Short mmCIF file of N, CA and C and ligand atoms in Angstrom, two decimals:
data_model
loop_
_atom_site.label_atom_id
_atom_site.label_comp_id
_atom_site.label_asym_id
_atom_site.label_seq_id
_atom_site.Cartn_x
_atom_site.Cartn_y
_atom_site.Cartn_z
N UNK A 26 -16.05 -66.37 17.85
CA UNK A 26 -15.69 -65.40 18.73
C UNK A 26 -15.21 -66.15 20.11
N UNK A 27 -14.32 -65.73 20.75
CA UNK A 27 -14.06 -66.53 22.02
C UNK A 27 -13.31 -65.51 22.97
N UNK A 28 -13.55 -65.64 24.46
CA UNK A 28 -12.87 -64.88 25.27
C UNK A 28 -11.54 -65.45 25.62
N UNK A 29 -10.52 -64.94 25.91
CA UNK A 29 -9.31 -65.53 26.07
C UNK A 29 -8.45 -64.93 27.28
N UNK A 30 -7.68 -64.24 27.37
CA UNK A 30 -7.20 -63.37 28.59
C UNK A 30 -8.13 -62.84 29.46
N UNK A 31 -7.90 -62.61 30.86
CA UNK A 31 -8.81 -62.05 31.53
C UNK A 31 -9.22 -60.58 31.20
N UNK A 32 -10.35 -60.39 31.19
CA UNK A 32 -11.21 -59.37 30.60
C UNK A 32 -10.93 -57.95 31.25
N UNK A 33 -10.67 -57.02 30.66
CA UNK A 33 -10.59 -55.59 31.62
C UNK A 33 -12.02 -55.32 32.02
N UNK A 34 -12.31 -54.56 33.14
CA UNK A 34 -13.54 -54.21 33.50
C UNK A 34 -13.92 -53.01 33.19
N UNK A 35 -13.38 -52.15 32.58
CA UNK A 35 -13.41 -50.87 31.97
C UNK A 35 -12.66 -50.84 30.82
N UNK A 36 -13.19 -50.32 29.82
CA UNK A 36 -12.35 -50.20 28.48
C UNK A 36 -12.50 -48.62 28.09
N UNK A 37 -11.07 -47.96 27.94
CA UNK A 37 -11.16 -46.58 27.14
C UNK A 37 -10.30 -46.85 25.99
N UNK A 38 -9.80 -48.19 25.83
CA UNK A 38 -8.99 -48.55 24.30
C UNK A 38 -8.96 -49.68 23.59
N UNK A 39 -9.37 -49.74 22.38
CA UNK A 39 -9.47 -50.94 21.67
C UNK A 39 -8.20 -50.91 20.94
N UNK A 40 -7.36 -52.10 20.79
CA UNK A 40 -6.34 -52.09 20.30
C UNK A 40 -6.58 -53.44 19.26
N UNK A 41 -6.32 -53.22 17.92
CA UNK A 41 -6.60 -54.47 16.90
C UNK A 41 -5.15 -54.99 16.42
N UNK A 42 -5.21 -56.34 16.43
CA UNK A 42 -3.95 -56.93 16.25
C UNK A 42 -4.36 -58.00 15.23
N UNK A 43 -3.34 -58.68 14.44
CA UNK A 43 -3.53 -59.38 13.35
C UNK A 43 -2.60 -59.35 12.41
N UNK A 44 -2.38 -60.33 11.60
CA UNK A 44 -1.45 -60.34 10.37
C UNK A 44 -1.79 -59.18 9.14
N UNK A 45 -0.73 -58.86 8.40
CA UNK A 45 -1.13 -58.04 7.57
C UNK A 45 -2.33 -58.50 6.46
N UNK A 46 -3.36 -57.66 6.32
CA UNK A 46 -4.67 -57.75 5.80
C UNK A 46 -5.89 -58.45 6.27
N UNK A 47 -5.68 -58.21 7.53
CA UNK A 47 -6.47 -58.63 8.69
C UNK A 47 -7.64 -57.78 8.81
N UNK A 48 -7.36 -56.57 8.25
CA UNK A 48 -8.38 -55.44 8.13
C UNK A 48 -8.36 -54.62 9.31
N UNK A 49 -7.33 -54.75 10.18
CA UNK A 49 -7.18 -53.81 11.44
C UNK A 49 -7.47 -52.26 11.19
N UNK A 50 -7.07 -51.70 9.82
CA UNK A 50 -7.19 -50.39 9.77
C UNK A 50 -8.57 -50.07 9.36
N UNK A 51 -9.20 -50.94 8.47
CA UNK A 51 -10.48 -50.36 7.96
C UNK A 51 -11.54 -50.60 9.33
N UNK A 52 -11.46 -51.64 9.93
CA UNK A 52 -12.24 -51.88 11.13
C UNK A 52 -11.88 -51.15 12.01
N UNK A 53 -10.83 -50.71 12.52
CA UNK A 53 -10.13 -49.54 13.30
C UNK A 53 -11.10 -48.26 13.16
N UNK A 54 -11.22 -47.82 11.89
CA UNK A 54 -11.70 -46.65 11.54
C UNK A 54 -13.22 -46.71 11.66
N UNK A 55 -13.72 -47.88 11.43
CA UNK A 55 -15.34 -47.93 11.65
C UNK A 55 -15.62 -48.01 13.13
N UNK A 56 -14.87 -48.38 13.96
CA UNK A 56 -15.07 -49.01 15.35
C UNK A 56 -15.01 -47.37 15.91
N UNK A 57 -13.90 -46.75 15.67
CA UNK A 57 -13.62 -45.26 16.17
C UNK A 57 -14.87 -44.27 15.66
N UNK A 58 -15.50 -44.51 14.55
CA UNK A 58 -16.48 -43.62 14.18
C UNK A 58 -17.71 -43.95 14.98
N UNK A 59 -17.76 -45.26 15.60
CA UNK A 59 -18.98 -45.68 15.93
C UNK A 59 -19.10 -45.27 17.49
N UNK A 60 -17.97 -45.44 18.03
CA UNK A 60 -17.63 -44.87 19.47
C UNK A 60 -17.31 -43.47 19.75
N UNK A 61 -17.01 -42.71 18.47
CA UNK A 61 -16.69 -41.48 18.48
C UNK A 61 -15.47 -41.32 19.41
N UNK A 62 -14.60 -42.37 18.97
CA UNK A 62 -13.38 -42.11 19.77
C UNK A 62 -12.19 -41.77 18.61
N UNK A 63 -10.93 -41.63 19.06
CA UNK A 63 -10.02 -41.23 17.76
C UNK A 63 -9.30 -42.50 17.52
N UNK A 64 -8.92 -42.49 16.03
CA UNK A 64 -8.18 -43.77 15.64
C UNK A 64 -6.88 -43.36 15.13
N UNK A 65 -5.95 -44.32 15.54
CA UNK A 65 -4.54 -44.10 14.98
C UNK A 65 -3.94 -45.36 14.31
N UNK A 66 -3.41 -45.23 13.49
CA UNK A 66 -2.76 -46.42 12.95
C UNK A 66 -1.24 -46.34 13.07
N UNK A 67 -0.72 -47.32 14.07
CA UNK A 67 0.40 -47.10 14.75
C UNK A 67 1.59 -46.94 13.61
N UNK A 68 1.49 -47.77 12.47
CA UNK A 68 2.32 -47.59 11.63
C UNK A 68 2.53 -45.95 10.81
N UNK A 69 1.46 -45.63 10.92
CA UNK A 69 1.51 -44.29 10.15
C UNK A 69 2.16 -42.97 10.91
N UNK A 70 1.76 -43.09 12.30
CA UNK A 70 2.38 -42.36 13.08
C UNK A 70 3.99 -42.57 13.27
N UNK A 71 4.20 -43.85 13.35
CA UNK A 71 5.65 -44.19 13.22
C UNK A 71 6.30 -43.64 12.21
N UNK A 72 5.53 -43.55 10.73
CA UNK A 72 6.27 -42.98 9.57
C UNK A 72 6.36 -41.50 9.65
N UNK A 73 5.36 -40.90 10.45
CA UNK A 73 5.52 -39.34 10.63
C UNK A 73 6.59 -39.05 11.65
N UNK A 74 6.68 -39.80 12.40
CA UNK A 74 7.81 -39.40 13.40
C UNK A 74 9.55 -39.63 12.94
N UNK A 75 9.35 -40.88 12.34
CA UNK A 75 10.63 -41.15 11.49
C UNK A 75 11.06 -40.42 10.59
N UNK A 76 9.98 -39.49 9.85
CA UNK A 76 10.18 -39.00 8.50
C UNK A 76 10.55 -39.91 7.57
N UNK A 77 10.27 -40.93 7.75
CA UNK A 77 10.50 -42.04 6.54
C UNK A 77 9.47 -43.08 6.43
N UNK A 78 9.51 -43.88 5.28
CA UNK A 78 8.45 -44.82 5.21
C UNK A 78 8.99 -46.13 5.92
N UNK A 79 7.92 -47.02 6.13
CA UNK A 79 8.39 -48.35 6.59
C UNK A 79 9.39 -48.89 5.71
N UNK A 80 8.99 -49.19 4.38
CA UNK A 80 10.07 -49.71 3.38
C UNK A 80 11.54 -49.12 3.74
N UNK A 81 11.45 -47.61 3.89
CA UNK A 81 12.74 -47.20 3.82
C UNK A 81 13.56 -47.57 5.05
N UNK A 82 12.53 -47.53 6.18
CA UNK A 82 13.36 -47.95 7.55
C UNK A 82 13.82 -49.30 7.54
N UNK A 83 13.11 -50.24 6.94
CA UNK A 83 13.59 -51.80 6.40
C UNK A 83 14.76 -51.79 6.02
N UNK A 84 14.95 -50.85 4.93
CA UNK A 84 16.23 -51.01 3.93
C UNK A 84 17.37 -50.18 4.70
N UNK A 85 17.13 -49.36 5.06
CA UNK A 85 18.18 -48.37 5.71
C UNK A 85 18.71 -48.84 7.12
N UNK A 86 17.59 -49.20 8.08
CA UNK A 86 18.06 -49.39 9.45
C UNK A 86 17.83 -51.00 9.83
N UNK A 87 16.99 -51.65 8.98
CA UNK A 87 16.99 -53.06 9.36
C UNK A 87 15.47 -53.30 9.85
N UNK A 88 15.42 -54.39 10.11
CA UNK A 88 14.16 -54.87 10.84
C UNK A 88 14.18 -54.46 12.53
N UNK A 89 15.20 -54.89 13.03
CA UNK A 89 15.35 -54.70 14.48
C UNK A 89 15.03 -53.30 15.11
N UNK A 90 15.65 -52.43 14.15
CA UNK A 90 15.46 -50.86 14.42
C UNK A 90 14.04 -50.57 14.11
N UNK A 91 13.21 -51.03 13.12
CA UNK A 91 11.71 -50.83 12.85
C UNK A 91 11.14 -51.34 14.21
N UNK A 92 11.38 -52.47 14.81
CA UNK A 92 10.75 -53.08 15.56
C UNK A 92 10.90 -52.07 17.21
N UNK A 93 12.08 -51.52 17.09
CA UNK A 93 12.38 -50.68 18.46
C UNK A 93 11.26 -49.53 18.17
N UNK A 94 11.50 -48.72 17.14
CA UNK A 94 10.72 -47.63 16.80
C UNK A 94 8.96 -47.99 17.15
N UNK A 95 8.50 -49.27 16.61
CA UNK A 95 7.18 -49.77 16.63
C UNK A 95 6.89 -49.90 18.21
N UNK A 96 7.89 -50.43 19.18
CA UNK A 96 7.46 -50.53 20.36
C UNK A 96 7.35 -49.13 21.12
N UNK A 97 8.30 -48.15 20.59
CA UNK A 97 8.18 -47.18 21.18
C UNK A 97 6.83 -46.36 20.81
N UNK A 98 6.41 -46.15 19.76
CA UNK A 98 5.26 -45.64 19.14
C UNK A 98 4.08 -46.18 19.70
N UNK A 99 3.87 -47.68 20.12
CA UNK A 99 2.69 -48.10 20.51
C UNK A 99 2.79 -47.89 22.11
N UNK A 100 3.75 -47.52 22.72
CA UNK A 100 3.79 -47.54 24.24
C UNK A 100 3.37 -46.01 24.15
N UNK A 101 3.82 -45.10 23.36
CA UNK A 101 3.24 -43.54 23.63
C UNK A 101 1.64 -43.49 23.17
N UNK A 102 1.46 -44.32 22.19
CA UNK A 102 -0.02 -44.18 21.75
C UNK A 102 -1.07 -44.69 22.84
N UNK A 103 -0.59 -45.72 23.63
CA UNK A 103 -1.34 -46.13 24.43
C UNK A 103 -1.76 -45.28 25.69
N UNK A 104 -0.88 -44.28 25.91
CA UNK A 104 -1.40 -43.32 26.95
C UNK A 104 -2.61 -42.45 26.80
N UNK A 105 -2.75 -42.60 25.60
CA UNK A 105 -4.21 -41.64 24.96
C UNK A 105 -5.48 -42.33 25.57
N UNK A 106 -6.58 -41.57 25.89
CA UNK A 106 -7.84 -42.43 26.13
C UNK A 106 -8.80 -42.38 25.17
N UNK A 107 -9.92 -43.05 25.11
CA UNK A 107 -10.90 -42.99 23.95
C UNK A 107 -10.12 -43.25 22.46
N UNK A 108 -9.55 -44.48 22.55
CA UNK A 108 -8.53 -44.57 21.38
C UNK A 108 -8.90 -46.00 20.90
N UNK A 109 -9.20 -46.00 19.58
CA UNK A 109 -8.81 -47.09 18.80
C UNK A 109 -7.37 -47.53 17.85
N UNK A 110 -6.70 -48.27 18.23
CA UNK A 110 -5.32 -48.21 17.55
C UNK A 110 -5.14 -49.69 17.18
N UNK A 111 -4.61 -49.50 15.59
CA UNK A 111 -4.44 -50.64 15.04
C UNK A 111 -2.67 -50.63 14.86
N UNK A 112 -2.34 -51.84 15.17
CA UNK A 112 -0.93 -52.09 15.38
C UNK A 112 -0.55 -52.86 14.35
N UNK A 113 0.95 -52.92 13.72
CA UNK A 113 1.37 -53.66 12.53
C UNK A 113 1.31 -55.14 13.01
N UNK A 114 1.32 -55.87 11.92
CA UNK A 114 1.12 -57.29 12.09
C UNK A 114 2.23 -57.99 12.97
N UNK A 115 3.50 -57.18 12.83
CA UNK A 115 4.59 -57.91 13.50
C UNK A 115 4.69 -57.22 15.08
N UNK A 116 3.99 -56.58 15.36
CA UNK A 116 4.31 -56.09 16.89
C UNK A 116 4.44 -57.10 17.58
N UNK A 117 3.55 -58.10 17.74
CA UNK A 117 3.60 -59.23 18.75
C UNK A 117 4.93 -60.03 18.89
N UNK A 118 5.68 -59.78 17.70
CA UNK A 118 7.05 -60.29 17.46
C UNK A 118 8.04 -59.86 18.90
N UNK A 119 7.64 -58.55 19.16
CA UNK A 119 8.51 -57.95 20.36
C UNK A 119 7.92 -58.45 21.66
N UNK A 120 8.77 -58.85 22.64
CA UNK A 120 8.04 -59.43 23.75
C UNK A 120 7.70 -58.12 24.51
N UNK A 121 8.38 -56.99 24.63
CA UNK A 121 8.20 -55.99 25.15
C UNK A 121 6.84 -55.05 24.65
N UNK A 122 6.65 -55.30 23.44
CA UNK A 122 5.28 -54.78 23.00
C UNK A 122 4.00 -55.58 23.47
N UNK A 123 4.33 -57.06 23.31
CA UNK A 123 3.47 -58.06 23.90
C UNK A 123 2.95 -57.60 25.06
N UNK A 124 3.85 -57.35 26.25
CA UNK A 124 3.71 -57.10 27.37
C UNK A 124 2.91 -55.69 27.71
N UNK A 125 3.38 -54.47 26.89
CA UNK A 125 2.78 -53.56 26.95
C UNK A 125 1.22 -53.27 26.48
N UNK A 126 1.02 -54.22 25.49
CA UNK A 126 -0.40 -54.18 25.02
C UNK A 126 -1.15 -55.00 25.86
N UNK A 127 -0.81 -56.26 26.30
CA UNK A 127 -1.72 -56.89 27.22
C UNK A 127 -1.69 -56.43 28.54
N UNK A 128 -0.60 -55.50 29.19
CA UNK A 128 -1.05 -55.02 30.55
C UNK A 128 -1.34 -53.58 30.58
N UNK A 129 -1.66 -53.04 29.55
CA UNK A 129 -1.85 -51.75 29.29
C UNK A 129 -3.20 -51.62 30.33
N UNK A 130 -3.68 -50.41 30.96
CA UNK A 130 -4.79 -50.56 31.92
C UNK A 130 -6.00 -50.32 30.82
N UNK A 131 -7.20 -50.67 31.16
CA UNK A 131 -8.46 -50.24 30.39
C UNK A 131 -8.25 -50.37 28.99
N UNK A 132 -7.45 -51.31 28.65
CA UNK A 132 -7.19 -51.70 27.27
C UNK A 132 -7.70 -53.12 26.91
N UNK A 133 -8.48 -53.15 25.67
CA UNK A 133 -8.85 -54.70 25.40
C UNK A 133 -8.34 -54.69 23.97
N UNK A 134 -7.47 -55.98 23.77
CA UNK A 134 -6.79 -56.24 22.63
C UNK A 134 -7.75 -57.33 21.74
N UNK A 135 -7.50 -56.84 20.45
CA UNK A 135 -8.69 -57.85 19.78
C UNK A 135 -7.86 -58.23 18.66
N UNK A 136 -7.87 -59.53 18.33
CA UNK A 136 -7.35 -60.27 17.42
C UNK A 136 -8.25 -60.63 16.31
N UNK A 137 -8.12 -60.22 14.96
CA UNK A 137 -8.76 -60.48 13.82
C UNK A 137 -8.24 -61.37 13.00
N UNK A 138 -8.70 -62.86 13.20
CA UNK A 138 -8.20 -64.02 12.78
C UNK A 138 -8.97 -64.25 11.38
N UNK A 139 -7.91 -64.85 10.47
CA UNK A 139 -8.41 -65.40 9.21
C UNK A 139 -7.43 -65.96 8.65
N UNK A 140 -7.65 -67.06 7.65
CA UNK A 140 -6.40 -67.80 7.07
C UNK A 140 -5.76 -66.82 6.34
N UNK A 141 -4.15 -67.50 6.34
CA UNK A 141 -3.37 -66.76 5.88
C UNK A 141 -3.60 -66.40 4.17
N UNK A 142 -3.92 -67.33 3.69
CA UNK A 142 -4.35 -67.07 2.18
C UNK A 142 -5.41 -66.10 1.74
N UNK A 143 -6.07 -65.84 2.67
CA UNK A 143 -7.20 -64.92 2.66
C UNK A 143 -6.48 -63.59 2.83
N UNK A 144 -5.91 -63.62 3.87
CA UNK A 144 -5.19 -62.20 4.16
C UNK A 144 -4.18 -61.63 3.02
N UNK A 145 -3.40 -62.84 2.44
CA UNK A 145 -2.36 -62.48 1.37
C UNK A 145 -3.21 -62.02 0.11
N UNK A 146 -4.34 -62.49 -0.06
CA UNK A 146 -5.09 -62.04 -1.23
C UNK A 146 -5.40 -60.61 -1.07
N UNK A 147 -6.07 -60.28 0.20
CA UNK A 147 -6.65 -59.04 0.48
C UNK A 147 -5.47 -57.96 0.36
N UNK A 148 -4.19 -58.40 0.71
CA UNK A 148 -3.11 -57.42 0.86
C UNK A 148 -2.66 -57.16 -0.74
N UNK A 149 -2.91 -58.25 -1.62
CA UNK A 149 -2.34 -58.02 -3.06
C UNK A 149 -3.27 -56.88 -3.59
N UNK A 150 -4.74 -56.92 -3.18
CA UNK A 150 -5.40 -55.99 -3.77
C UNK A 150 -5.15 -54.45 -3.51
N UNK A 151 -4.43 -54.53 -2.56
CA UNK A 151 -4.34 -52.94 -1.73
C UNK A 151 -3.28 -52.26 -2.49
N UNK A 152 -3.36 -50.98 -2.46
CA UNK A 152 -2.50 -50.13 -3.01
C UNK A 152 -1.16 -50.21 -2.13
N UNK A 153 0.05 -50.18 -2.78
CA UNK A 153 1.13 -50.29 -1.82
C UNK A 153 1.58 -51.61 -1.66
N UNK A 154 1.16 -52.74 -2.08
CA UNK A 154 1.54 -54.19 -1.68
C UNK A 154 3.11 -54.30 -2.21
N UNK A 155 3.29 -53.65 -3.34
CA UNK A 155 4.65 -54.09 -3.69
C UNK A 155 6.02 -53.42 -2.98
N UNK A 156 5.48 -52.53 -2.03
CA UNK A 156 6.51 -51.83 -1.16
C UNK A 156 6.20 -52.33 0.28
N UNK A 157 5.39 -53.36 0.63
CA UNK A 157 5.55 -53.75 2.02
C UNK A 157 6.62 -54.81 2.18
N UNK A 158 7.42 -54.51 2.87
CA UNK A 158 8.74 -55.54 3.09
C UNK A 158 8.42 -56.85 3.28
N UNK A 159 7.49 -56.80 4.42
CA UNK A 159 7.31 -58.43 4.88
C UNK A 159 6.40 -59.06 3.86
N UNK A 160 5.59 -58.54 3.24
CA UNK A 160 4.79 -59.27 1.93
C UNK A 160 5.78 -59.67 1.08
N UNK A 161 6.74 -58.94 0.69
CA UNK A 161 7.62 -59.27 -0.49
C UNK A 161 8.47 -60.49 -0.34
N UNK A 162 8.83 -60.61 1.26
CA UNK A 162 9.51 -61.78 1.49
C UNK A 162 8.69 -63.50 1.57
N UNK A 163 8.25 -63.56 0.39
CA UNK A 163 7.04 -64.68 0.39
C UNK A 163 7.58 -65.99 1.13
N UNK A 164 8.90 -66.40 1.05
CA UNK A 164 9.19 -67.75 1.68
C UNK A 164 9.06 -67.59 3.31
N UNK A 165 9.18 -66.55 3.65
CA UNK A 165 8.99 -66.39 5.13
C UNK A 165 7.51 -66.09 5.68
N UNK A 166 6.80 -65.75 4.67
CA UNK A 166 5.32 -65.31 5.19
C UNK A 166 4.71 -66.71 6.28
N UNK A 167 4.79 -67.61 5.78
CA UNK A 167 3.98 -68.84 6.50
C UNK A 167 4.84 -68.92 7.82
N UNK A 168 6.13 -68.76 7.73
CA UNK A 168 6.85 -69.03 9.27
C UNK A 168 6.45 -68.04 9.95
N UNK A 169 6.47 -66.80 9.47
CA UNK A 169 6.14 -65.52 10.42
C UNK A 169 4.81 -65.67 11.11
N UNK A 170 3.91 -66.36 10.23
CA UNK A 170 2.57 -66.38 10.77
C UNK A 170 2.39 -67.30 11.87
N UNK A 171 3.14 -68.50 11.76
CA UNK A 171 3.16 -69.54 12.35
C UNK A 171 3.85 -68.92 13.89
N UNK A 172 4.78 -68.22 13.63
CA UNK A 172 5.44 -67.72 15.17
C UNK A 172 4.49 -66.79 15.71
N UNK A 173 3.61 -66.11 14.92
CA UNK A 173 3.05 -64.98 15.48
C UNK A 173 1.58 -65.33 16.32
N UNK A 174 1.02 -66.28 15.48
CA UNK A 174 -0.04 -66.86 15.88
C UNK A 174 -0.51 -67.29 17.52
N UNK A 175 0.33 -67.79 18.14
CA UNK A 175 0.07 -68.08 19.55
C UNK A 175 -0.03 -66.72 20.31
N UNK A 176 0.87 -65.81 19.90
CA UNK A 176 0.83 -64.53 20.36
C UNK A 176 -0.49 -63.69 20.18
N UNK A 177 -0.87 -63.92 18.99
CA UNK A 177 -2.14 -63.34 18.65
C UNK A 177 -3.37 -63.90 19.62
N UNK A 178 -3.19 -64.99 19.48
CA UNK A 178 -4.41 -65.88 20.17
C UNK A 178 -4.25 -65.36 21.71
N UNK A 179 -3.36 -64.57 22.14
CA UNK A 179 -3.64 -64.23 23.80
C UNK A 179 -4.25 -62.90 23.94
N UNK A 180 -4.81 -62.44 22.93
CA UNK A 180 -5.64 -61.33 22.75
C UNK A 180 -7.03 -61.56 23.61
N UNK A 181 -7.43 -60.47 24.31
CA UNK A 181 -8.81 -60.55 25.19
C UNK A 181 -9.92 -61.18 24.03
N UNK A 182 -9.99 -60.73 22.93
CA UNK A 182 -10.78 -61.27 22.30
C UNK A 182 -10.37 -61.65 20.96
N UNK A 183 -11.00 -62.58 20.32
CA UNK A 183 -10.45 -63.37 19.04
C UNK A 183 -11.91 -63.32 18.08
N UNK A 184 -11.70 -62.49 17.08
CA UNK A 184 -12.88 -62.61 16.16
C UNK A 184 -12.57 -63.22 14.77
N UNK A 185 -13.03 -64.17 14.42
CA UNK A 185 -12.87 -64.74 13.11
C UNK A 185 -13.68 -63.86 11.91
N UNK A 186 -12.47 -63.24 11.02
CA UNK A 186 -13.37 -62.34 10.06
C UNK A 186 -13.45 -62.87 8.70
N UNK A 187 -12.95 -64.06 8.59
CA UNK A 187 -12.98 -64.70 6.83
C UNK A 187 -14.33 -64.38 6.32
N UNK A 188 -15.35 -64.49 6.82
CA UNK A 188 -16.68 -64.44 6.18
C UNK A 188 -17.48 -63.16 6.65
N UNK A 189 -16.67 -62.22 7.36
CA UNK A 189 -17.55 -60.86 7.68
C UNK A 189 -17.03 -59.81 6.80
N UNK A 190 -17.88 -58.76 6.75
CA UNK A 190 -17.55 -57.65 6.07
C UNK A 190 -16.60 -56.81 7.34
N UNK A 191 -15.94 -55.60 6.97
CA UNK A 191 -15.43 -54.88 7.88
C UNK A 191 -16.55 -54.20 8.92
N UNK A 192 -17.58 -53.93 8.26
CA UNK A 192 -18.92 -53.31 9.09
C UNK A 192 -19.16 -54.41 10.12
N UNK A 193 -19.64 -55.50 9.64
CA UNK A 193 -20.10 -56.75 10.45
C UNK A 193 -18.87 -56.96 11.62
N UNK A 194 -17.69 -56.93 11.08
CA UNK A 194 -16.58 -57.22 12.17
C UNK A 194 -16.60 -56.19 13.34
N UNK A 195 -16.83 -54.97 12.87
CA UNK A 195 -16.85 -53.86 13.75
C UNK A 195 -17.90 -53.91 14.92
N UNK A 196 -19.16 -54.36 14.39
CA UNK A 196 -20.23 -54.52 15.03
C UNK A 196 -20.27 -55.74 16.10
N UNK A 197 -19.56 -56.80 15.65
CA UNK A 197 -19.24 -58.05 16.31
C UNK A 197 -18.35 -57.64 17.40
N UNK A 198 -17.47 -56.82 17.33
CA UNK A 198 -16.30 -56.39 18.40
C UNK A 198 -17.18 -55.65 19.49
N UNK A 199 -17.99 -54.54 18.88
CA UNK A 199 -18.86 -53.61 19.99
C UNK A 199 -19.55 -54.78 20.67
N UNK A 200 -20.31 -55.79 20.39
CA UNK A 200 -21.24 -56.58 21.14
C UNK A 200 -20.49 -57.59 21.99
N UNK A 201 -19.40 -57.80 21.44
CA UNK A 201 -18.25 -58.72 22.37
C UNK A 201 -17.99 -58.23 23.51
N UNK A 202 -17.34 -57.01 23.26
CA UNK A 202 -16.91 -56.27 24.53
C UNK A 202 -17.94 -55.84 25.27
N UNK A 203 -19.27 -55.70 24.92
CA UNK A 203 -20.17 -55.25 25.82
C UNK A 203 -20.71 -56.30 26.58
N UNK A 204 -20.75 -57.48 26.11
CA UNK A 204 -21.13 -58.79 26.74
C UNK A 204 -20.09 -59.06 27.75
N UNK A 205 -18.63 -59.00 27.55
CA UNK A 205 -17.81 -59.47 28.31
C UNK A 205 -17.70 -58.46 29.60
N UNK A 206 -17.67 -57.29 29.33
CA UNK A 206 -17.45 -56.22 30.32
C UNK A 206 -18.31 -56.24 31.60
N UNK A 207 -17.44 -56.02 32.60
CA UNK A 207 -18.50 -56.06 33.66
C UNK A 207 -19.45 -54.90 33.92
N UNK A 208 -18.75 -53.61 33.41
CA UNK A 208 -19.42 -52.40 33.92
C UNK A 208 -20.52 -52.16 32.52
N UNK A 209 -20.44 -52.92 31.66
CA UNK A 209 -21.36 -52.88 30.52
C UNK A 209 -21.29 -51.62 29.63
N UNK A 210 -20.23 -50.87 29.98
CA UNK A 210 -20.37 -49.75 29.13
C UNK A 210 -19.01 -49.53 28.55
N UNK A 211 -18.53 -48.86 27.35
CA UNK A 211 -17.37 -48.47 27.28
C UNK A 211 -17.09 -46.82 27.51
N UNK A 212 -16.01 -46.94 28.33
CA UNK A 212 -16.07 -45.48 29.23
C UNK A 212 -15.17 -44.49 28.67
C1 S3P B 314 4.58 -55.73 9.15
C2 S3P B 314 3.26 -55.25 8.99
C3 S3P B 314 2.96 -54.10 8.61
C4 S3P B 314 4.05 -53.02 9.03
C5 S3P B 314 5.39 -53.53 8.52
C6 S3P B 314 5.72 -55.02 9.13
C7 S3P B 314 4.68 -57.21 9.49
O1 S3P B 314 1.74 -53.47 9.10
O2 S3P B 314 4.02 -52.95 10.54
O3 S3P B 314 5.40 -53.41 6.93
O4 S3P B 314 5.70 -57.44 10.00
O5 S3P B 314 3.57 -58.06 9.39
P1 S3P B 314 0.29 -54.06 8.59
O6 S3P B 314 -0.03 -55.13 9.41
O7 S3P B 314 -0.65 -53.17 9.14
O8 S3P B 314 0.10 -54.28 7.06
#
């Protein structure tokens, strides 16, 4: 675990970023339970708003349209307080989304890092693997990961998850946030 970008002095939102299979939703739910904050998965909210699945949006409207919806959804969710938010693995590909995430007040962005092979293996064990559009495009997975990695690493916190359970990852995040924050409490 290491500290990257300047840490917020007060935190009322935690945002989890990382590639598919990083554990963002699982860890996010655990964090929200422990903090008694609300949890949102930005992709689920996007699908509810669009009344379509991500796979349908990719096929019918294309990836750029999906990224636009993703940027709007994340921007709207970040107005809420006491929030743990998991965002899709490709959200950092959009410059405006990166800016929204890193510049949102009282918001700590946490990158869940793991080797690509481990994350792909995790995804393949999950239901719905066959309809994840980015996972299906095997040839581009490595290049997508390489493009995203420098952006992920600009997070306020980087947590190595390869050998950690989701519960241990959540515990480590809360410890790290408490250590780095000047006020020493989550607000
Ligand atoms: C994507 C990851 C997915 C989802 C969409 C695109 C990506 O989210 O946003 O299928 O580009 O990596 P998860 O990272 O939660 O699987």
